[in-house]
CSV table of C-alpha atoms and ligand atoms in Angstrom, one decimal:
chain,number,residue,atom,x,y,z
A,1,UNK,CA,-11.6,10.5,-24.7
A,2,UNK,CA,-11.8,10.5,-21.0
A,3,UNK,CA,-8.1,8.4,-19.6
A,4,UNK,CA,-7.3,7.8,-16.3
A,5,UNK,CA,-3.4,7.4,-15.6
A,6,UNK,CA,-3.3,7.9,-12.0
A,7,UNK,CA,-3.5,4.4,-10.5
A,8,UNK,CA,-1.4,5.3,-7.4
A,9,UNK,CA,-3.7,7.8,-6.1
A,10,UNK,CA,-6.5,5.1,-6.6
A,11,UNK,CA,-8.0,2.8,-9.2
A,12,UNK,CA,-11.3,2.1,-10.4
A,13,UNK,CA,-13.4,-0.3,-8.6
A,14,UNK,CA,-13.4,-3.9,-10.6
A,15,UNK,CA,-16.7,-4.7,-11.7
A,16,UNK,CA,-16.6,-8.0,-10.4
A,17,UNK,CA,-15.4,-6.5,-7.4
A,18,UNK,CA,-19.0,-4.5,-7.1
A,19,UNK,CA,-21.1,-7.2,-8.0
A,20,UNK,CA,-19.7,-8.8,-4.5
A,21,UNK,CA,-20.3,-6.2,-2.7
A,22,UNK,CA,-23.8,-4.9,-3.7
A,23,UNK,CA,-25.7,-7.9,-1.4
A,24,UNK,CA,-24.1,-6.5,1.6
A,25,UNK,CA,-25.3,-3.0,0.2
A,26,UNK,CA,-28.3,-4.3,0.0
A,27,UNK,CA,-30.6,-7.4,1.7
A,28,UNK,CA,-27.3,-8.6,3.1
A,29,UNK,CA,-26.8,-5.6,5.9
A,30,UNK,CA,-27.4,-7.3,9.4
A,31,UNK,CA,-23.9,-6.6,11.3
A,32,UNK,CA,-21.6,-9.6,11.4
A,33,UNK,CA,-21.6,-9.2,15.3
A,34,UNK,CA,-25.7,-9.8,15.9
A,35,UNK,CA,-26.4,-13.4,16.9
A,36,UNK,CA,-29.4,-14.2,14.5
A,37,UNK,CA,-29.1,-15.7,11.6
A,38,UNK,CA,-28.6,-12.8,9.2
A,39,UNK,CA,-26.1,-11.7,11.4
A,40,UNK,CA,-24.2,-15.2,11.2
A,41,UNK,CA,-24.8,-14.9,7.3
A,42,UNK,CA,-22.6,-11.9,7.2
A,43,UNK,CA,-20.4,-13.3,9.7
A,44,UNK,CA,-18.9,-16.0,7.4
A,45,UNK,CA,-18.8,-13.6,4.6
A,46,UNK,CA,-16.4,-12.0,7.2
A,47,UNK,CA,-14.7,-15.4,7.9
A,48,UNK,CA,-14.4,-16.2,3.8
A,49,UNK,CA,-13.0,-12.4,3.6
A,50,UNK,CA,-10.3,-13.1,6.3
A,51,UNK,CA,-8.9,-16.6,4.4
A,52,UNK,CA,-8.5,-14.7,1.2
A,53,UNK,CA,-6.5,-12.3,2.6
A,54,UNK,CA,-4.4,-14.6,4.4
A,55,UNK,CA,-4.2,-16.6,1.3
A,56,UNK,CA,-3.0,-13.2,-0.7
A,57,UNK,CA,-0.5,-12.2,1.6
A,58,UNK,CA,0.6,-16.1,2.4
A,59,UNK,CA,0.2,-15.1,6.1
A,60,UNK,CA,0.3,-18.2,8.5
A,61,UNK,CA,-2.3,-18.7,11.4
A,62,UNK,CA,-0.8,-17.3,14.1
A,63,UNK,CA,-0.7,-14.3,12.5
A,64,UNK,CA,-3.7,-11.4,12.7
A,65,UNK,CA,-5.4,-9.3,9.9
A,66,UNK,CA,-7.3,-5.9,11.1
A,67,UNK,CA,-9.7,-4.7,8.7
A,68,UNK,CA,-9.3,-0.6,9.2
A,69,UNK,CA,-10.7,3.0,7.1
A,70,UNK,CA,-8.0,2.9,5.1
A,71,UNK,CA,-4.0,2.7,5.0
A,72,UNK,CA,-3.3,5.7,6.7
A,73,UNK,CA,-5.3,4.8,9.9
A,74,UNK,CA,-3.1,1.6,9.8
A,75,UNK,CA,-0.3,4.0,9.4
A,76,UNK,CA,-0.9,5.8,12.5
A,77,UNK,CA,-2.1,3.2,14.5
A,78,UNK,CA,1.0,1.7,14.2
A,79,UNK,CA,3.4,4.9,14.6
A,80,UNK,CA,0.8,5.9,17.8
A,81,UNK,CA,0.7,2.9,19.5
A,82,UNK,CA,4.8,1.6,19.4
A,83,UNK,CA,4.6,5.5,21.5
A,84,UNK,CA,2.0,4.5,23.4
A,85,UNK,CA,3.7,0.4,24.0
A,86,UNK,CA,7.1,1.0,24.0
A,87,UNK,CA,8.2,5.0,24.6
A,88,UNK,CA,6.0,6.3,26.8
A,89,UNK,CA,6.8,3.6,29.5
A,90,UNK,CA,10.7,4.7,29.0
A,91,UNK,CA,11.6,1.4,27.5
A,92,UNK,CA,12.5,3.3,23.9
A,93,UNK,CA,12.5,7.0,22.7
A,94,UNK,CA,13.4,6.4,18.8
A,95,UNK,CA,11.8,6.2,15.2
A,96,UNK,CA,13.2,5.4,12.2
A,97,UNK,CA,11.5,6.0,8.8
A,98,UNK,CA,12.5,7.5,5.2
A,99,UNK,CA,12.0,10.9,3.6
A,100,UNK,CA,9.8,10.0,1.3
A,101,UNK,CA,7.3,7.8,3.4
A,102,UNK,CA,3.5,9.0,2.7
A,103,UNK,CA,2.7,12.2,4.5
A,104,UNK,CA,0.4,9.6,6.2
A,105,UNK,CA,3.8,8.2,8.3
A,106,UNK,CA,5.2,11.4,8.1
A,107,UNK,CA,2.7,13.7,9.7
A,108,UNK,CA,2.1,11.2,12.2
A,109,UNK,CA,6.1,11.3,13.0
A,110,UNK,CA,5.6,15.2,13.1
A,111,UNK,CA,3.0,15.0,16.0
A,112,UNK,CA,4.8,12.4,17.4
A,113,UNK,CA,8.0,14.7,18.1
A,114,UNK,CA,6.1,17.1,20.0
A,115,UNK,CA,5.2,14.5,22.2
A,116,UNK,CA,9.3,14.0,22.6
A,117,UNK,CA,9.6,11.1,20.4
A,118,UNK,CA,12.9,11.1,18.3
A,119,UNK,CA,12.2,10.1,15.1
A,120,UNK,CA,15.4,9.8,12.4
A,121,UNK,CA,14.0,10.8,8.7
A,122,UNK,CA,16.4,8.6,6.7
A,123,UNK,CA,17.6,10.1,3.0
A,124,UNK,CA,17.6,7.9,0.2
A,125,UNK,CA,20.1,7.0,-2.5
A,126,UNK,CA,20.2,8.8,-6.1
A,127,UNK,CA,17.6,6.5,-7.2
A,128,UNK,CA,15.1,7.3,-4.5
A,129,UNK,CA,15.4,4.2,-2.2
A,130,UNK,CA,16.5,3.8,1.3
A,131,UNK,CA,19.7,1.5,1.6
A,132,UNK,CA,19.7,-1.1,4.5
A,133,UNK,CA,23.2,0.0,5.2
A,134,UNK,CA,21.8,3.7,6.4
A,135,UNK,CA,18.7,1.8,7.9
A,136,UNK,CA,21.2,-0.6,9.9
A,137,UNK,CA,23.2,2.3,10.8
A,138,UNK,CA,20.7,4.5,12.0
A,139,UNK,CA,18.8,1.7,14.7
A,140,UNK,CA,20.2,2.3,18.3
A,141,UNK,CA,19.6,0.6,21.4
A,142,UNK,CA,16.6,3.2,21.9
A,143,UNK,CA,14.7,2.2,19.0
A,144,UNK,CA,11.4,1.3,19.0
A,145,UNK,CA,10.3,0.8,15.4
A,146,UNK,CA,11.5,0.9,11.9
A,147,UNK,CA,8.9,2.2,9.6
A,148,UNK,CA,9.9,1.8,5.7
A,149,UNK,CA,7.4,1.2,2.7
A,150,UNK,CA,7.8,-1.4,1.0
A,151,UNK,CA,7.5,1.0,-2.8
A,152,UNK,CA,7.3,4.6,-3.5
A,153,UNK,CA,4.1,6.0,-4.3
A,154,UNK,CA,6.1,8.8,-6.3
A,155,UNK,CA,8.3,7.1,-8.1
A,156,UNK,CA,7.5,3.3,-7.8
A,157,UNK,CA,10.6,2.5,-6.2
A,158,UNK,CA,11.0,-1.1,-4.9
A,159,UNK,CA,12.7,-0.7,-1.1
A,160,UNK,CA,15.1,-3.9,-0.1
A,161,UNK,CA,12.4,-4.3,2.6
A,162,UNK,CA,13.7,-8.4,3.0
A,163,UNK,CA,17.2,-6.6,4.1
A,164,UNK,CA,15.6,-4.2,5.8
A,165,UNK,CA,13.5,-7.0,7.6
A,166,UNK,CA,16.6,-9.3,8.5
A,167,UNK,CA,18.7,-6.1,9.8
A,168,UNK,CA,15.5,-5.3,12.5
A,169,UNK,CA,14.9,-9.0,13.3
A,170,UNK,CA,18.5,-9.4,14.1
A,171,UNK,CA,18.7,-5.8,15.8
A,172,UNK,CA,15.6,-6.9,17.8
A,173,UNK,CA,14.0,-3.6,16.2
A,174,UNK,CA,9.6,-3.9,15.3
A,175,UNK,CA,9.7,-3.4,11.5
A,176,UNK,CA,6.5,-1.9,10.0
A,177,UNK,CA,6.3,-1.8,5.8
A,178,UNK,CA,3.6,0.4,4.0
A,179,UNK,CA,2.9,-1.5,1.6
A,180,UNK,CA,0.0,0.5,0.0
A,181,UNK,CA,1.7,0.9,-3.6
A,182,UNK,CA,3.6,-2.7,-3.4
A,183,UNK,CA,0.2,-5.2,-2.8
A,184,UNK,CA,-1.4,-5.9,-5.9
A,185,UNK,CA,1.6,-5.0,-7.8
A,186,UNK,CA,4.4,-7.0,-7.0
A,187,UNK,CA,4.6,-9.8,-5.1
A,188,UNK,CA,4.1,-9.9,-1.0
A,189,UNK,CA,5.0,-12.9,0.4
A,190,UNK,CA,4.7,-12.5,4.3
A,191,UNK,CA,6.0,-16.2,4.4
A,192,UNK,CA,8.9,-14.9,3.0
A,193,UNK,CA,9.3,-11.6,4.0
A,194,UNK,CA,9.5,-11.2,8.2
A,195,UNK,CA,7.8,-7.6,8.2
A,196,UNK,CA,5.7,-7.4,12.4
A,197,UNK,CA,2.9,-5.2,10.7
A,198,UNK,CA,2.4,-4.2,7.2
A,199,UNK,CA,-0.6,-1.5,6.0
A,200,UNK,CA,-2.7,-1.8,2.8
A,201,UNK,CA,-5.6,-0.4,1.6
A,202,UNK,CA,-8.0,-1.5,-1.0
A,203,UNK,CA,-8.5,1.0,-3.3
A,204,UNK,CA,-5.1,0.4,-4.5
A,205,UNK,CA,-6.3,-2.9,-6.2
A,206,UNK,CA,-9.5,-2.2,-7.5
A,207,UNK,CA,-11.5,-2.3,-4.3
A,208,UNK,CA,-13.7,0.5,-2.9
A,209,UNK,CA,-12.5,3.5,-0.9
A,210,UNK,CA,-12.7,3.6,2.7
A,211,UNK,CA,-11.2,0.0,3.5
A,212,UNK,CA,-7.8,-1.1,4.5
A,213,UNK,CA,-5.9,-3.3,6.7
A,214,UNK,CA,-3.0,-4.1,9.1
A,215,UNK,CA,-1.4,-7.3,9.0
A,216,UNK,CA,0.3,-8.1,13.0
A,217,UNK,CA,2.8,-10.9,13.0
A,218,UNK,CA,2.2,-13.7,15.2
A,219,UNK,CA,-1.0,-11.3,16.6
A,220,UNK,CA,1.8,-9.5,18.7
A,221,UNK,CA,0.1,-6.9,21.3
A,222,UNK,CA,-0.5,-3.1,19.9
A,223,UNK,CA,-2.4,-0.9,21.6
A,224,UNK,CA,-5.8,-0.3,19.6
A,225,UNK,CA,-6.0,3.2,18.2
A,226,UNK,CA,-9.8,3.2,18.0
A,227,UNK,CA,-11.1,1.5,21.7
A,228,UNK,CA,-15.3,0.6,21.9
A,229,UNK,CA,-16.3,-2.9,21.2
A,230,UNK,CA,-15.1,-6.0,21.1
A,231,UNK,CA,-14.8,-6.0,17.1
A,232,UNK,CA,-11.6,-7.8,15.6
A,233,UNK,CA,-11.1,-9.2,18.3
A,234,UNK,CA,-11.1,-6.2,20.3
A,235,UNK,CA,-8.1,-4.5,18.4
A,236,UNK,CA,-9.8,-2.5,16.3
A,237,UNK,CA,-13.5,-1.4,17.6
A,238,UNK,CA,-16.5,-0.1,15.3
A,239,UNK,CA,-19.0,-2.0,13.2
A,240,UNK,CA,-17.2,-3.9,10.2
A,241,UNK,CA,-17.6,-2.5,6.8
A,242,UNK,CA,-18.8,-5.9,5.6
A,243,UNK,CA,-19.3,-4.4,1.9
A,244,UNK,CA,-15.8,-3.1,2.3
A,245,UNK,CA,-13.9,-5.7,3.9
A,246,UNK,CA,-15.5,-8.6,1.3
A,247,UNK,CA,-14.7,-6.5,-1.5
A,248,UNK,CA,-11.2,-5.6,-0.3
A,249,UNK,CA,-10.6,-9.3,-0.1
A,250,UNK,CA,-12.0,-10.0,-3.9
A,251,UNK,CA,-10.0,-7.3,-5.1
A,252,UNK,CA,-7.1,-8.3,-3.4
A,253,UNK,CA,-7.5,-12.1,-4.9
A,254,UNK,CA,-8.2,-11.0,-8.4
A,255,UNK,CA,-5.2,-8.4,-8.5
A,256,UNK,CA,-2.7,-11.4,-6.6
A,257,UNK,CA,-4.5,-14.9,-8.8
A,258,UNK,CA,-2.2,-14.1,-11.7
A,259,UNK,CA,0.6,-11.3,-10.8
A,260,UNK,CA,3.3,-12.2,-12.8
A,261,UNK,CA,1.3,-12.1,-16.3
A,262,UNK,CA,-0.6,-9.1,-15.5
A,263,UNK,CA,2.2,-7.1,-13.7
A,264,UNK,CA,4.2,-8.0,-17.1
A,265,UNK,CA,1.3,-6.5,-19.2
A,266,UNK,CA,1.1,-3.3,-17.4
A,267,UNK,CA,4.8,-3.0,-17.3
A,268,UNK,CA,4.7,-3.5,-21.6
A,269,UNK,CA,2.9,-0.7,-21.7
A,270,UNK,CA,4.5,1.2,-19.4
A,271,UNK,CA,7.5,0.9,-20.7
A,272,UNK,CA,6.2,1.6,-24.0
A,273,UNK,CA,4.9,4.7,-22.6
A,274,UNK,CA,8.4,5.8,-20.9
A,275,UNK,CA,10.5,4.6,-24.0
A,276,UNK,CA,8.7,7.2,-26.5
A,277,UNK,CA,8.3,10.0,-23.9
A,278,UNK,CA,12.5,9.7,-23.4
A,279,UNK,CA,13.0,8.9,-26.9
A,280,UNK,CA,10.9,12.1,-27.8
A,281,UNK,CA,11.1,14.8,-25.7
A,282,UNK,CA,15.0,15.9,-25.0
A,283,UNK,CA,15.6,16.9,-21.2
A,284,UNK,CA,13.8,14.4,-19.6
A,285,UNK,CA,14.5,12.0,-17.1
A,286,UNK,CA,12.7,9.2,-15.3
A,287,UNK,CA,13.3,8.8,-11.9
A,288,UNK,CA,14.2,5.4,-10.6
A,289,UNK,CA,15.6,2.2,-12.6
A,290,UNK,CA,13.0,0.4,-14.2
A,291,UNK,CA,13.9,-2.8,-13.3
A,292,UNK,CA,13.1,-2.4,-9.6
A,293,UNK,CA,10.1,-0.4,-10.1
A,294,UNK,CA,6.2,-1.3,-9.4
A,295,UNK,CA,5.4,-2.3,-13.3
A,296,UNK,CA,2.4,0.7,-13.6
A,297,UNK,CA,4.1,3.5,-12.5
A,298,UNK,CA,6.8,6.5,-14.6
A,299,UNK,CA,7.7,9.6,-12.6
A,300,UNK,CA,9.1,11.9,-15.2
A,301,UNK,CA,10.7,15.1,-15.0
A,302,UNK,CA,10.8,17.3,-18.1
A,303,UNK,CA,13.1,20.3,-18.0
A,304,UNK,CA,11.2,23.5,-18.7
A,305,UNK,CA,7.9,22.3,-18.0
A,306,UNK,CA,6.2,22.7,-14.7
A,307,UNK,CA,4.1,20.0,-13.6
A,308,UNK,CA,0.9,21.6,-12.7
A,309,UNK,CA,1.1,23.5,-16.4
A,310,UNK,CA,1.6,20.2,-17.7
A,311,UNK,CA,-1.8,18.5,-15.6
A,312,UNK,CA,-3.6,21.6,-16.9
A,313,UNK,CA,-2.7,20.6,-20.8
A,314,UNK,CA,-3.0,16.8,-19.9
A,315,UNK,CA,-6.4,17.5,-18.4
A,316,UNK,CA,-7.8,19.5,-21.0
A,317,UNK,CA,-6.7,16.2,-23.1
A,318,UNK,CA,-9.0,14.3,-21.2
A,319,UNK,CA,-6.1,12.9,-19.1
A,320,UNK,CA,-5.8,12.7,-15.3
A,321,UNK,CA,-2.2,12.6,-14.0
A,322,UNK,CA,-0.1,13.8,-11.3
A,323,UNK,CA,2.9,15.4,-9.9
A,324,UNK,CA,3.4,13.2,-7.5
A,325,UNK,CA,0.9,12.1,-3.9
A,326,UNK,CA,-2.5,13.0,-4.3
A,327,UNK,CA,-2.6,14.3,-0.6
A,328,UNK,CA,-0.1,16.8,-1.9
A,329,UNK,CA,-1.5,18.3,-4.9
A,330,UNK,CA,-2.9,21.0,-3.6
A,331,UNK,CA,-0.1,22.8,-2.8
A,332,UNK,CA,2.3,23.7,-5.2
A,333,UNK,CA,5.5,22.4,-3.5
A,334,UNK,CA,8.5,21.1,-5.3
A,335,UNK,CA,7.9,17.3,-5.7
A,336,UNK,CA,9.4,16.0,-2.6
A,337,UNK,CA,10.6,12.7,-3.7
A,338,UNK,CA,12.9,14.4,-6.3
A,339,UNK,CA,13.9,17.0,-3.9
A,340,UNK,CA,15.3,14.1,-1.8
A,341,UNK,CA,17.5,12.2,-4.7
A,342,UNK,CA,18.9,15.6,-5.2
A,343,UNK,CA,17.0,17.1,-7.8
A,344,UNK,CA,17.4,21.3,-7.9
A,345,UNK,CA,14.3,23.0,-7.1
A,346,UNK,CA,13.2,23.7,-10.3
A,347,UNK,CA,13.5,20.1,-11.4
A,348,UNK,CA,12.2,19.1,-9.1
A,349,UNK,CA,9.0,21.2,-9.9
A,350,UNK,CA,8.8,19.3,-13.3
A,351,UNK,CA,7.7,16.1,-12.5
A,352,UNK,CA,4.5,14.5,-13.6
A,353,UNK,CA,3.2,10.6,-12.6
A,354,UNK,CA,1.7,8.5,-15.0
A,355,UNK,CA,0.3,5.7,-13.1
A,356,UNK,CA,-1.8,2.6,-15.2
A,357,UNK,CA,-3.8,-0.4,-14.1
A,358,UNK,CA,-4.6,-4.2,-15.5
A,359,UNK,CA,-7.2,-1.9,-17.3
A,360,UNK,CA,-5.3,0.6,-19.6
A,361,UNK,CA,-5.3,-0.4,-23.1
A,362,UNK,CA,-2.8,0.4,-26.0
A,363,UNK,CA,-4.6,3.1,-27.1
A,364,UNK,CA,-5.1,5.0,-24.5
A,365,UNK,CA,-0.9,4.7,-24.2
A,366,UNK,CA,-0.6,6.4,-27.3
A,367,UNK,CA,-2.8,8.8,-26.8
A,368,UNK,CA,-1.2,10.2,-23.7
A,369,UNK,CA,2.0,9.7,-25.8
A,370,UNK,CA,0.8,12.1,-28.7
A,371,UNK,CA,-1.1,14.5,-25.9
A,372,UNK,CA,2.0,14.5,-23.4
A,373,UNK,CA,4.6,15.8,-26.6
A,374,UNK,CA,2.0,18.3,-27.7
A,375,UNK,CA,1.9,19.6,-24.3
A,376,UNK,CA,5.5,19.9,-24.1
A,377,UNK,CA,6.3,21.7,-27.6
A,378,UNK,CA,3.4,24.2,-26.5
A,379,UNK,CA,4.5,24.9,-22.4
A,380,UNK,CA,8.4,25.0,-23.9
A,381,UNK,CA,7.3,27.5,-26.5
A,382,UNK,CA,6.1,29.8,-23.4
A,383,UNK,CA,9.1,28.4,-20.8
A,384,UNK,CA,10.9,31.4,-20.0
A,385,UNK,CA,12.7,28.9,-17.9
A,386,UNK,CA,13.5,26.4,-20.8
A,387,UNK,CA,15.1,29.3,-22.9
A,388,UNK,CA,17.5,30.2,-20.5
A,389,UNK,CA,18.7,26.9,-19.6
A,390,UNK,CA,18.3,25.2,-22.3
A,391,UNK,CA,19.2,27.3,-25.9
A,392,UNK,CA,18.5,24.8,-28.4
A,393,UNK,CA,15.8,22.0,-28.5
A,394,UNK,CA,18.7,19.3,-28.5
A,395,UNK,CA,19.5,17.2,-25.2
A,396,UNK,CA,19.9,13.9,-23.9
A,397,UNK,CA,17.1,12.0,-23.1
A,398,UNK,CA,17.2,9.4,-20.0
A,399,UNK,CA,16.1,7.2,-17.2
A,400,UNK,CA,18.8,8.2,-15.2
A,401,UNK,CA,19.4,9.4,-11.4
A,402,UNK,CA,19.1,12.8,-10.8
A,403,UNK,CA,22.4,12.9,-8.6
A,404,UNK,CA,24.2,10.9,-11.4
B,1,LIG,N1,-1.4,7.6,-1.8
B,1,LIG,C1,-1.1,8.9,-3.8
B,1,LIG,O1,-1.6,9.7,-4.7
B,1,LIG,P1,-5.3,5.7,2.1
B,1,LIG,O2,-5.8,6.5,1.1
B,1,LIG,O3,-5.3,6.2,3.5
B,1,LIG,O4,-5.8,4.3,2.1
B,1,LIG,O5,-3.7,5.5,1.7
B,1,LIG,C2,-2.8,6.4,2.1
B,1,LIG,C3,-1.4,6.0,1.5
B,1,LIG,C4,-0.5,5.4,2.3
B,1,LIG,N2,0.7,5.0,1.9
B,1,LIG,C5,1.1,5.2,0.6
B,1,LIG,C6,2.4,4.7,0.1
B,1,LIG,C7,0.2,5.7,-0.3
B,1,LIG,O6,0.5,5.9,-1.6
B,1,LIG,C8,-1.1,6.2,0.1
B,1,LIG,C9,-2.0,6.9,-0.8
B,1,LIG,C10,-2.1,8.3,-2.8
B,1,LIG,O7,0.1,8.6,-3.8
B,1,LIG,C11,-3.0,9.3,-2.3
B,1,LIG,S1,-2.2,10.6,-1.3
């Protein structure tokens, strides 16, 4: 049995999502730029792509949609260019953004210090979320932007981003919102939200690799990160991945149609998945309350078991997890999200994501059930660790915070 429970690194492609794409694959390749009438023919396919995204994200007219690569070119276009717009001309020097953004913010933060940007890393509460109080405190007169995602990749955290929104509007601070775990998962209203740009990419939701996008409130001016043609409008330059950008937009419509039923089905069997792992295996702990986290994803830590160890079992199972970011797993670093609520270092080596899609089924939840408790009688049996801290096999079981 092959199972795949690591939806936040990426998902499967919906079939229905390929079937749209193949023609553009295929006799449908002229570029969406060329004047004749294949071009025009992919053109519109462009046009119908743009609506359902606007329609997705209820984004008004005034308001502009960049297809990009991928989130994290959205990520750094936006980090580069408030330098480029608004610090290097002297008018701000300042950053603000979490701990536990993607590396894809926070590497771009790390280059963007040497250039003499300050950039403040915010710390997050015991349940792994930023609070708008330390986001309101933190914004100066010499801030240029406010960069928080909108939920953890990690831990599946929900951030107060509306707060966070109404805090910058009224500070007169840019607010930009990664929303790469939150779109196609919970609901993202930009009608209701006030975010100025927000980053998502496709393979999130069941659309391909290699195609994301920005959203750019009321088409405000950003300095394009990539400059050549006049494609997008001239803010983002290079041939459009037609394939891409019409399957990111069917995607996107099939994962947003019906939200609330499907989110609730993933989250049954998530939940079913995190009761029996708590219920059965003392010493563990899930990070984050459940109620305000993404419905597909568990971060758990279980005391005496190292995450890789555990992978290795879990993969040998046939199942593909993680210990947290997929951009991080190949070093062996503590988790970094658990580092930041608090946990100790070897906690905070323990923890394993199990991340589902619209496409798990009940089985495959009780397999990784059965498979995840084997794992952990064997890699206890061998935890030198375990023994020591832990004499006898009794314990509370939890979804707690670490701190708490
Ligand atoms: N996180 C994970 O295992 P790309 O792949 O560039 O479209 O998306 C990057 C990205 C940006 N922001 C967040 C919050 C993300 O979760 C990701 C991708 C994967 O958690 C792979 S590292």
């Amino acid at each position: 049995m092959q199972i795949y429970m690591d939806n936040n690194a990426t998902t499967m492609v919906d079939p229905s999502v390929k079937e749209v794409m193949l023609p553009f694959l295929d006799q449908s390749y002229a570029n969406p730029n060329s004047l004749h009438d294949a071009g025009t023919a992919t053109h519109a396919a462009i046009s119908k792509a743009i609506d359902q995204v606007y329609a997705a994200l209820n984004a008004s007219d005034n308001d502009d949609i960049v297809f990009t690569s991928c989130a994290t070119e959205s990520n750094n276009w936006v980090l580069k260019s408030i330098w480029i717009d608004k610090i290097l001309n002297g008018d701000k020097s300042h950053i603000i953004v979490s701990e536990v953004e993607h590396p894809s913010i926070l590497s771009t933060c790390k280059f963007l210090e040497t250039q003499g940007v300050k950039v403040t890393y915010l710390g997050v509460n015991e349940q792994g979320v930023v609070e708008v109080a330390t986001v309101e405190q933190a914004i100066t007169d010499e801030t240029a932007l406010v960069s928080i995602m909108w939920a953890n990749n990690e831990t599946g955290m929900i951030f107060p981003i509306e707060e966070i929104s109404k805090v910058c509007r009224d500070k007169d601070v840019l607010f930009h919102s990664d929303a790469v775990q939150a779109v196609g998962k919970i609901d993202v209203d930009l009608s209701k939200i006030d975010v100025d740009f927000l980053s998502l990419s496709a393979h999130k939701f069941h659309g391909p690799k290699g195609v994301g996008a920005l959203y750019i409130k009321n088409s405000q001016s950003l300095s394009p990160l990539l400059h050549g043609g006049e494609h997008m409008g001239g803010r983002r330059s290079g041939t459009l991945n037609v394939a891409g950008i019409v399957a990111l937009a069917e995607a996107l419509r099939l994962a947003t149609d019906d939200l609330e039923n499907t989110s609730h089905k993933i989250a049954l069997k998530r939940n079913h998945l995190e009761d029996k792992l708590l219920e059965t295996i003392p010493d563990s702990f899930v990070v984050g309350d459940r109620a305000h986290r993404t419905p597909n994803t568990l971060l758990i830590s279980i005391r005496g078991v190292e995450g890789e160890s555990m992978l290795w079992d879990l993969n040998r199972a046939g199942i593909g997890a993680s210990t947290g970011s997929a951009c991080a797993s190949e070093d062996l670093e503590a988790n970094t999200v658990m580092l930041a609520i608090g946990a100790d270092s070897e906690l905070a080596h323990t923890g394993i994501r199990f991340s589902l899609s619209r496409f798990t089924t009940d089985e495959e939840v009780e397999y990784t059930i059965s498979k995840t408790q084997e794992a952990v009688k064997r890699l206890r049996a061998i935890s030198s660790s375990y023994a020591v801290v832990q004499p006898t096999l009794g314990g509370e079981a939890a979804e707690c915070n670490i701190k708490g």
